[in-house]
Short mmCIF file of C-alpha atoms and ligand atoms in Angstrom, two decimals:
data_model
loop_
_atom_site.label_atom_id
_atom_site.label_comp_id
_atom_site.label_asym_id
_atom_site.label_seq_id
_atom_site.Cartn_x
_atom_site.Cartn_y
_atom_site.Cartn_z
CA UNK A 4 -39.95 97.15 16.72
CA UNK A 5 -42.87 95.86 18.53
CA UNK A 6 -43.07 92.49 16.78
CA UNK A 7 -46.70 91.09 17.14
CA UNK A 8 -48.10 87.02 17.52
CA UNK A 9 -49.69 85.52 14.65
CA UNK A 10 -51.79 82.08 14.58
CA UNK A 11 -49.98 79.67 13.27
CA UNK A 12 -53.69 78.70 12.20
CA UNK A 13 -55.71 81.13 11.58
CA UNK A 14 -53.17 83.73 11.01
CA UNK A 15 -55.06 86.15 13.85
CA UNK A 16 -52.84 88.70 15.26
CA UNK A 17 -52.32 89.70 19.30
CA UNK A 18 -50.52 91.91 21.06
CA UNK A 19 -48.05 90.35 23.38
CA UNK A 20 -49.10 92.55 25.79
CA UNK A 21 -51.92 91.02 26.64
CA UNK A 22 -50.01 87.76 27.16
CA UNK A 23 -52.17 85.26 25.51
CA UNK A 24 -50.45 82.33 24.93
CA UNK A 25 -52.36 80.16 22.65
CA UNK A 26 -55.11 81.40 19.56
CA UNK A 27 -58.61 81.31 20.64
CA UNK A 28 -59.13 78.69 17.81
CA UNK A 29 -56.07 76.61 19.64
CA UNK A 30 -53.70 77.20 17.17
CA UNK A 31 -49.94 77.70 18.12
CA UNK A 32 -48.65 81.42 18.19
CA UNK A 33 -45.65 82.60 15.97
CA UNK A 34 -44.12 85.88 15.83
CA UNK A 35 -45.23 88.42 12.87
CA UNK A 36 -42.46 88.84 10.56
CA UNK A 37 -41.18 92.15 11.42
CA UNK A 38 -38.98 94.81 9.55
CA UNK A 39 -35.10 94.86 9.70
CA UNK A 40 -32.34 95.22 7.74
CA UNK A 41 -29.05 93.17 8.47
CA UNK A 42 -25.65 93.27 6.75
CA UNK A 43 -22.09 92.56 8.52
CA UNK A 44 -22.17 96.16 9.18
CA UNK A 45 -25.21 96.04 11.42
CA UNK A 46 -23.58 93.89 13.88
CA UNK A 47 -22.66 95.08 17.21
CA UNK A 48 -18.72 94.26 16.96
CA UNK A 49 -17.62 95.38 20.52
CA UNK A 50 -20.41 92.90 21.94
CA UNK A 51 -19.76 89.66 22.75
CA UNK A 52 -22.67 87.83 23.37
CA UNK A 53 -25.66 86.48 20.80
CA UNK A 54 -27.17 90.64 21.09
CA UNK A 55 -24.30 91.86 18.19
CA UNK A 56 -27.40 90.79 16.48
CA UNK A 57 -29.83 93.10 18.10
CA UNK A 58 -30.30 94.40 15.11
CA UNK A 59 -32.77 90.82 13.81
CA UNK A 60 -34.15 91.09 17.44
CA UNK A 61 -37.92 91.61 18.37
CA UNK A 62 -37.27 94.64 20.74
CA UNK A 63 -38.50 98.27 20.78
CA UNK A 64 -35.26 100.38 19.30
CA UNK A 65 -35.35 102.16 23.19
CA UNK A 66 -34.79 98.94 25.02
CA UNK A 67 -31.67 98.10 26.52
CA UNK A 68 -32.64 96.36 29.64
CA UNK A 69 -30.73 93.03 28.07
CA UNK A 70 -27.43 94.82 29.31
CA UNK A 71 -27.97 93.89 32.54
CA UNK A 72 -29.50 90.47 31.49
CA UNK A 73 -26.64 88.91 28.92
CA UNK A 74 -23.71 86.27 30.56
CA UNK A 75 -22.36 86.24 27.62
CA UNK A 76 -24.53 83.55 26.07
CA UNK A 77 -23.88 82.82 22.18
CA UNK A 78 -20.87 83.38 20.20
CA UNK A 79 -19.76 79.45 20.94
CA UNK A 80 -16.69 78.25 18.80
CA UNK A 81 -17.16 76.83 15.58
CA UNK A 82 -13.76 73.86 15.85
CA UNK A 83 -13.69 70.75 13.34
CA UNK A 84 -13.58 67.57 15.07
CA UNK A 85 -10.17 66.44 14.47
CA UNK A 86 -7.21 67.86 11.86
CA UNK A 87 -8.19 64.63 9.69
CA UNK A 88 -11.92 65.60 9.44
CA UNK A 89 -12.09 69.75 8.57
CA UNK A 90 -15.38 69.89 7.36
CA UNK A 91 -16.74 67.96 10.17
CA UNK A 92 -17.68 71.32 12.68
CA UNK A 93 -18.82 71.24 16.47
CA UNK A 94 -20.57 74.18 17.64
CA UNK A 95 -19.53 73.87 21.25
CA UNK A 96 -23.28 75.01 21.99
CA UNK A 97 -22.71 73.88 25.78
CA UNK A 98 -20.25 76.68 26.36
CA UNK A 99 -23.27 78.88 27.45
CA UNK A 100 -23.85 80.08 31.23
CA UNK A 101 -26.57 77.32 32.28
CA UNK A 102 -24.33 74.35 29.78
CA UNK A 103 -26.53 74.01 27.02
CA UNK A 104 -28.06 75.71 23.59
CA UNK A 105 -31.37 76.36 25.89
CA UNK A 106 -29.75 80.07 27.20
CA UNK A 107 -29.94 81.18 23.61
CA UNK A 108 -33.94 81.10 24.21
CA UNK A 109 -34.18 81.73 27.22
CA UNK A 110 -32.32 85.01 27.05
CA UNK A 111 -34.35 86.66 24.70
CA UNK A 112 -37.84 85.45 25.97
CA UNK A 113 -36.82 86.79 29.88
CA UNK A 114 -35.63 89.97 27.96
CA UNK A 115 -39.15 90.57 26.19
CA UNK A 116 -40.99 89.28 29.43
CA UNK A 117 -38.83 91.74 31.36
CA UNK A 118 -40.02 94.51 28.14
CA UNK A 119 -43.63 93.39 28.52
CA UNK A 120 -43.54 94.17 32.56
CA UNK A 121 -44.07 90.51 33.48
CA UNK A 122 -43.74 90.06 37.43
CA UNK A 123 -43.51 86.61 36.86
CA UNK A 124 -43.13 83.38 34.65
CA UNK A 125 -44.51 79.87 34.31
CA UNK A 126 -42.62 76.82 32.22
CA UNK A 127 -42.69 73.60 32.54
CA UNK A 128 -39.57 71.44 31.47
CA UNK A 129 -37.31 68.65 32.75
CA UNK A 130 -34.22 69.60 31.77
CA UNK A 131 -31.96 72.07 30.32
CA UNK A 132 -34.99 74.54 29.39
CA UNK A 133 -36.28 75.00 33.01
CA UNK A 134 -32.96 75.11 34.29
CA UNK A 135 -32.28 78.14 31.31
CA UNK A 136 -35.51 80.02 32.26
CA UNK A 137 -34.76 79.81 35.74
CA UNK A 138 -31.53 81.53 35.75
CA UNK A 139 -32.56 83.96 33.24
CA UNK A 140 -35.72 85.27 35.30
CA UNK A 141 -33.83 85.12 38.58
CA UNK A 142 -31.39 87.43 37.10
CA UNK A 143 -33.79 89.69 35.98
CA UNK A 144 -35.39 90.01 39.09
CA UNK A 145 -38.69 88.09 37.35
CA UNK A 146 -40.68 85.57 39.85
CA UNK A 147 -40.16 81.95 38.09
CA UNK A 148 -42.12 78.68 38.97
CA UNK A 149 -41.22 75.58 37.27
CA UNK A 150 -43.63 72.69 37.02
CA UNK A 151 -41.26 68.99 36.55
CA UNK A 152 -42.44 65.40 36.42
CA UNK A 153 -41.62 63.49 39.38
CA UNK A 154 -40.67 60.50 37.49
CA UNK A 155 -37.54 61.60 35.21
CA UNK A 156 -36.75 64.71 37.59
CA UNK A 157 -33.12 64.17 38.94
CA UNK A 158 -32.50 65.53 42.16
CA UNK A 159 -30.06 67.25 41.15
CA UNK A 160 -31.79 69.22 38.52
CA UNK A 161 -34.47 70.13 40.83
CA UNK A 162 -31.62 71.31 42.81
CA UNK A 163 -30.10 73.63 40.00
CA UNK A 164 -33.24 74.65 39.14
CA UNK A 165 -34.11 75.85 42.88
CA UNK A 166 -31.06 77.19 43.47
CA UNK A 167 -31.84 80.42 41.24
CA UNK A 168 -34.73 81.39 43.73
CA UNK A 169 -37.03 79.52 41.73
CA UNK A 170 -40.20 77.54 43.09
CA UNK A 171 -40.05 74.33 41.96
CA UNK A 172 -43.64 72.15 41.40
CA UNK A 173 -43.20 68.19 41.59
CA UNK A 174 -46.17 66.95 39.59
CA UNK A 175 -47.03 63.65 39.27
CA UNK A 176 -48.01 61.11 36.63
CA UNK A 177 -46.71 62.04 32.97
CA UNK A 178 -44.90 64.73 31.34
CA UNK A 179 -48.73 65.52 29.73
CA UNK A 180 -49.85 66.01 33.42
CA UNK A 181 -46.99 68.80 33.83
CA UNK A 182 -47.89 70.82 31.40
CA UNK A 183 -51.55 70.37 32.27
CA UNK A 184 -50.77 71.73 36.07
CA UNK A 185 -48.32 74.48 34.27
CA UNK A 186 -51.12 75.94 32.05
CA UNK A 187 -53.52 75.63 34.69
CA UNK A 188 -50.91 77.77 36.52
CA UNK A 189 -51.01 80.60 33.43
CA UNK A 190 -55.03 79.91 32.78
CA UNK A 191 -55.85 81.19 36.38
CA UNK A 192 -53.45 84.04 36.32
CA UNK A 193 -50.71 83.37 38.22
CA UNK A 194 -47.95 84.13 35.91
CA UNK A 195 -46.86 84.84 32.14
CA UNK A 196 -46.00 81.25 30.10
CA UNK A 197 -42.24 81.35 29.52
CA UNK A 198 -42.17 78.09 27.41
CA UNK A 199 -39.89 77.30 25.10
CA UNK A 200 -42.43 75.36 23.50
CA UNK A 201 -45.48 77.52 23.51
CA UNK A 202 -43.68 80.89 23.01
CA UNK A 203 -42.09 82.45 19.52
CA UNK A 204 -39.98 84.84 21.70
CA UNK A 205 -37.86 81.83 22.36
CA UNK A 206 -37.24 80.34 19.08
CA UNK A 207 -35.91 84.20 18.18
CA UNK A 208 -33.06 83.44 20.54
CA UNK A 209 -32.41 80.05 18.53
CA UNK A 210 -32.64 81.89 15.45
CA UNK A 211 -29.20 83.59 16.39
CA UNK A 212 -27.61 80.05 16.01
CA UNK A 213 -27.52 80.61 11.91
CA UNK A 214 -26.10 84.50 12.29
CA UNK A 215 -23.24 83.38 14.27
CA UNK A 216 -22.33 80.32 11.57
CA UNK A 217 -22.91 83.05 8.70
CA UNK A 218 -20.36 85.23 11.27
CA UNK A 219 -18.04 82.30 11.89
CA UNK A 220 -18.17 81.10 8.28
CA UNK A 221 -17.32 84.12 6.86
CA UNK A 222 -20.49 84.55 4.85
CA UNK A 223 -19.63 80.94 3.60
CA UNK A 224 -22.94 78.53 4.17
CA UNK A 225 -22.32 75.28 5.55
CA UNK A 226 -23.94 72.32 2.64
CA UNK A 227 -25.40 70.91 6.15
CA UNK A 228 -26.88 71.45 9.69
CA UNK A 229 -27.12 68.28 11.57
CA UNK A 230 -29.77 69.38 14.48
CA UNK A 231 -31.50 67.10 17.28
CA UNK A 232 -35.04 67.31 17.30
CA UNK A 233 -37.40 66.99 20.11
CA UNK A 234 -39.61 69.97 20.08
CA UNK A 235 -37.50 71.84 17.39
CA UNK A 236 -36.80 74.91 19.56
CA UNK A 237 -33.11 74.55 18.05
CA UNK A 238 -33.73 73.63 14.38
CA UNK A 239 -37.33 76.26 13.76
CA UNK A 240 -34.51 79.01 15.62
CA UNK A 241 -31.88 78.11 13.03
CA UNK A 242 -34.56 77.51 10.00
CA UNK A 243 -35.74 80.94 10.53
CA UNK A 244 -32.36 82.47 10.72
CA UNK A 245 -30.93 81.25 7.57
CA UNK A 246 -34.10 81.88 5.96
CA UNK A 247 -34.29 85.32 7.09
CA UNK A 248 -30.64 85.65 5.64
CA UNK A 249 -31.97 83.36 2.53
CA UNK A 250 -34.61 86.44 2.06
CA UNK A 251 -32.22 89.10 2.65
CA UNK A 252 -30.34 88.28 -0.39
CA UNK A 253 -27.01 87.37 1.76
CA UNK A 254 -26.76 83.86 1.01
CA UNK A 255 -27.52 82.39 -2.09
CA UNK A 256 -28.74 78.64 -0.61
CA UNK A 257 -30.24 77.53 2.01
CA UNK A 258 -27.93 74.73 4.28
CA UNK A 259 -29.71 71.22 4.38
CA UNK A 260 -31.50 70.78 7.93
CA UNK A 261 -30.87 67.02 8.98
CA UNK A 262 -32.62 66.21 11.60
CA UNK A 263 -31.89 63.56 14.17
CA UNK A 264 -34.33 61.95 16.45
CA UNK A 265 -34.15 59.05 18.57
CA UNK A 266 -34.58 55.65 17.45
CA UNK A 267 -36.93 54.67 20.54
CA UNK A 268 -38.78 58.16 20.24
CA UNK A 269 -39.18 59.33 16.73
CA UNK A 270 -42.57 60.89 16.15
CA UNK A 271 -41.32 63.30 12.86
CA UNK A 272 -39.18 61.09 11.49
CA UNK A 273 -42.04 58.20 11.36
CA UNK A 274 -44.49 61.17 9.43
CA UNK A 275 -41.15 62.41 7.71
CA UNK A 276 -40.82 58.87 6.05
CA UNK A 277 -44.95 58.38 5.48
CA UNK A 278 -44.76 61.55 3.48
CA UNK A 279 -47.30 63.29 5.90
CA UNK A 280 -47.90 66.85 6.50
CA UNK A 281 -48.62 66.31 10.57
CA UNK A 282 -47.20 64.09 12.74
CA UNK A 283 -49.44 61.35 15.31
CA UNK A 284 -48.02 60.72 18.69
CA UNK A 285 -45.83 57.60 19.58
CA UNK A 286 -44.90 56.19 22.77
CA UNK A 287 -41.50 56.84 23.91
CA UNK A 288 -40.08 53.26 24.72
CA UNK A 289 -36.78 54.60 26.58
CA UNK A 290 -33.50 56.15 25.26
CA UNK A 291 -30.91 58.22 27.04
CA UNK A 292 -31.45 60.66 24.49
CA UNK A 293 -33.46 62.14 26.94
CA UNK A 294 -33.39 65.72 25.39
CA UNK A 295 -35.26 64.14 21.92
CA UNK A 296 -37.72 62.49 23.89
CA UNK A 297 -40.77 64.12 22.86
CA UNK A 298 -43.64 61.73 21.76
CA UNK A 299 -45.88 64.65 21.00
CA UNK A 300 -43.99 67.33 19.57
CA UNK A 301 -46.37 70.44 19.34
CA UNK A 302 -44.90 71.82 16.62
CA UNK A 303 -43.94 68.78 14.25
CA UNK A 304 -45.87 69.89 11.21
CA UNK A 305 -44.04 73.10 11.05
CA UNK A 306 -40.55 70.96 11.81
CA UNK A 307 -41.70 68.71 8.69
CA UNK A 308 -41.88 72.28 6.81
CA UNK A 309 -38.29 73.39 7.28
CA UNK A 310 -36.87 70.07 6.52
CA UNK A 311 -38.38 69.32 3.81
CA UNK A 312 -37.94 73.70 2.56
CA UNK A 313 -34.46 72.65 2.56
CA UNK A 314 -34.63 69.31 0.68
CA UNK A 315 -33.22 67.77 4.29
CA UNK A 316 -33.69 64.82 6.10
CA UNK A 317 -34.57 63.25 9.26
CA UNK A 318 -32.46 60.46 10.59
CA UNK A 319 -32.27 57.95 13.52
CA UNK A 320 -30.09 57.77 16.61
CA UNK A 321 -29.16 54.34 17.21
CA UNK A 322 -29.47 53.85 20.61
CA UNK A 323 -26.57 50.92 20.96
CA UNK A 324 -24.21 53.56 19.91
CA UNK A 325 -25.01 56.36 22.23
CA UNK A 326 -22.65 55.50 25.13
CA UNK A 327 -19.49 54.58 22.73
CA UNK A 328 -20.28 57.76 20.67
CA UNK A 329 -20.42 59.83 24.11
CA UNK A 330 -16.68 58.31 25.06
CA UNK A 331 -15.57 58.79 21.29
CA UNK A 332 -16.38 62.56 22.20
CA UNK A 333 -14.39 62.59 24.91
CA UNK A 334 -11.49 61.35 23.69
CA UNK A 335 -11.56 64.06 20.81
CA UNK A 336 -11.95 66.28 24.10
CA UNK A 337 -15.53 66.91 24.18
CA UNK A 338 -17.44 65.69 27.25
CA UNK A 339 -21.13 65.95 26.21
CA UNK A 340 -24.55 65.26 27.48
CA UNK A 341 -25.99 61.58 25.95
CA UNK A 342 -28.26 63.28 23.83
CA UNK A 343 -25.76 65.29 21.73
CA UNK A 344 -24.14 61.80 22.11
CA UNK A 345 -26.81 60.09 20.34
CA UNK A 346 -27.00 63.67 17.57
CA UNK A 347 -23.00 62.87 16.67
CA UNK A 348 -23.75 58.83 16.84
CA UNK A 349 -27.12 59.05 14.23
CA UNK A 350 -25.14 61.27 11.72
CA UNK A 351 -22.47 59.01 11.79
CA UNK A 352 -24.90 56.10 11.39
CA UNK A 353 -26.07 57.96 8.40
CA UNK A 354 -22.95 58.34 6.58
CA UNK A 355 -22.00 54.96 6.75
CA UNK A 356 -25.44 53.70 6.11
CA UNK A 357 -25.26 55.62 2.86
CA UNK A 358 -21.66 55.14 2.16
CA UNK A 359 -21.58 59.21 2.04
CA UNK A 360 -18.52 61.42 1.89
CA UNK A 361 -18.86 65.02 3.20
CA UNK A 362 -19.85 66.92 0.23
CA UNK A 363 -18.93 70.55 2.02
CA UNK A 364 -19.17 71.77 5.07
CA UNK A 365 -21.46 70.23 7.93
CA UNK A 366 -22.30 71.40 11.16
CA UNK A 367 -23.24 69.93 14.44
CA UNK A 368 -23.91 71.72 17.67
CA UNK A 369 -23.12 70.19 20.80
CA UNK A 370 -25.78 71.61 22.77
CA UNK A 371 -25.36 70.15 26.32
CA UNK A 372 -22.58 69.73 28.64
CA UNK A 373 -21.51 66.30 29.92
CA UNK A 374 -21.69 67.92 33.39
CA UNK A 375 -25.41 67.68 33.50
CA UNK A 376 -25.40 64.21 33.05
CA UNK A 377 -23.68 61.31 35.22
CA UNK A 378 -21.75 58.37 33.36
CA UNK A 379 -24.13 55.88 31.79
C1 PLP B 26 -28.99 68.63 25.11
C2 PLP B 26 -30.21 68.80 24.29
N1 PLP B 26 -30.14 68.57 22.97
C3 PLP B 26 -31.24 68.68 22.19
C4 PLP B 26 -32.46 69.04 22.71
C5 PLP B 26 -33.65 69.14 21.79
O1 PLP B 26 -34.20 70.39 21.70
P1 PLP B 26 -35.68 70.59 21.21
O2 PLP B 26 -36.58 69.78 22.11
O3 PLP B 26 -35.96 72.02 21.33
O4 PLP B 26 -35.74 70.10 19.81
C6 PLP B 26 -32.58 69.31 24.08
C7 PLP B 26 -33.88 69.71 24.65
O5 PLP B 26 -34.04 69.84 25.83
C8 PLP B 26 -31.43 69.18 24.89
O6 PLP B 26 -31.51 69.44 26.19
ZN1 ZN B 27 -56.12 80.81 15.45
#
């Protein structure tokens, strides 16, 4: 089905085709809801990546270039932490080709970019989501130029990143000042904006995060989903795919969406607890959550929607605890990137804070690999 952008504004439909990436009105674009039908039966059992779901995918029924796109991304392992804590679930999210949740995304946006005829793509990222987009278009044969900051850009990212083939642009001042120079980059031409950010293709990847637990689970629907939140690209994904199974009449209640953000960068949660509907920018005063980061998330009203839809919460990563909480991973056998670190240490923080027992189920992804990351 040829799923169509609407503003997230002024609800004013485009065709991707034409590869606008923003409303005239400058409103954010999501996708149209689309028609599908989904039962167990619909998924594609002899395929083991996150496209056994094709079925909930934005694609024309004739496309099957993403055969020669998947590595397998998805399908991560749903363990509990330790025999004395079973409804305390990982989703090893950083068992994915690039090492983190990102490839989810970035599969399905390269996919429809490679769909749409797109020569090339722009994106401007950091971290895991550049890295992600960069091995996704290189495999699909797609030009790719990434715009980074020069002041939190490892080497060695840059390096992973340019290793796929990809141009690399060192921009300096702030992480503002990259985007800027990336959308620049799309505004003259020079390429279609692959952000994870900016485009709903992405978040339709992410959405396959809540079919795999309904997979997993057996149908059974976890009381909670613990997600980090910088931009959202993980927890709008998994909103929209448990509401999508929500409207489908296949589960009967929505999981909880708790929210973690970091306790030096915390833009939602600050408009979360103010009872507001939009959320002001902060400044970001350090953490080495640096995958929550995000002093001006683009999307926070709509991230204040689905946690509050599902009577969740947003909570704090205490920063003190970050590095313990990383080697407390590790010694359960998990070696994880600070920032899932800091997602494991602030729903900890919560439960004792509240004196809570697990009522049910709760899940929380570990979405990047320790790999990426030196020792702190
Ligand atoms: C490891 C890790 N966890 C969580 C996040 C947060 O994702 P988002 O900004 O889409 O909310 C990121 C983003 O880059 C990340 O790299
Ligand atoms: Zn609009």
């Amino acid at each position: 089905m040829s799923a169509k952008y609407i503003c997230s504004e002024c609800r004013k439909i485009y065709d991707p085709k034409t590869q606008v990436f923003r409303c005239e009105c400058g409103g954010l674009l999501d996708l149209e809801k689309f028609d599908f039908t989904f039962s167990k039966e619909n998924i594609l059992s002899n395929e083991w990546s996150l496209f056994r779901y094709l079925n909930v995918l934005p694609f024309d029924d004739s496309f099957n270039l993403w055969k020669d796109l998947t590595m397998g991304e998805g399908l991560t392992p749903i363990v509990p932490l330790d025999k004395d804590n079973p409804n305390l679930l990982l989703k090893v999210d950083y068992l994915m080709p690039t090492l983190s949740f990102k490839d989810r995304g970035a599969v399905v946006l390269i996919a429809k970019a490679k769909e749409l005829g797109i020569k090339k793509v722009i994106q401007d990222s950091s971290g895991n989501a550049g890295n992600s987009i960069a091995a996704y278009a290189s495999r699909a044969g797609i030009e790719c130029d990434i715009y980074v900051p020069e002041g939190t850009s490892s080497k060695k990212k840059i390096k992973q990143i340019s290793s796929h083939g990809t141009k690399v642009h060192i921009v300096k001042g702030t992480r503002e000042d990259t985007a800027k120079a990336a959308l620049n980059a799309v505004e003259n031409g020079e390429g279609f904006y692959a952000s994870h950010v900016y485009n709903p293709f992405f978040y339709q990847g992410t959405k396959t995060y809540a079919y795999e637990i309904y997979e997993q689970l057996n149908g059974e629907i976890p009381a909670a989903v613990v997600i980090p939140v910088g931009n959202g690209t993980l927890l709008l994904g998994c909103y929209y795919g448990f509401k999508e199974l929500f409207d489908l009449g296949l589960i009967e209640k929505m999981p909880k969406i708790i929210a973690v953000q970091s306790q030096h960068c915390a833009p939602i949660y600050k408009a979360f607890k103010d009872g507001k509907h939009s959320v002001d920018e902060v400044t970001n005063t350090g953490t080495l959550a640096e995958g929550i980061a995000i002093a001006k998330p683009m999307r926070g009203n709509q991230i204040l929607e689905a946690v509050r839809a599902t009577e969740g919460e947003i909570i704090i990563a205490p920063e003190n605890k970050i590095i313990e909480t990383r080697k407390y991973l590790a010694e359960k056998g998990f070696y994880v990137e600070p920032t899932t670190a800091a997602t494991f240490a602030g729903f900890l923080n919560y439960c004792n804070e509240n004196n809570r027992e697990l009522a049910g189920k709760v899940i929380i992804p570990l979405c990047g690999a320790g790999l990426k990351k030196r020792l702190v």
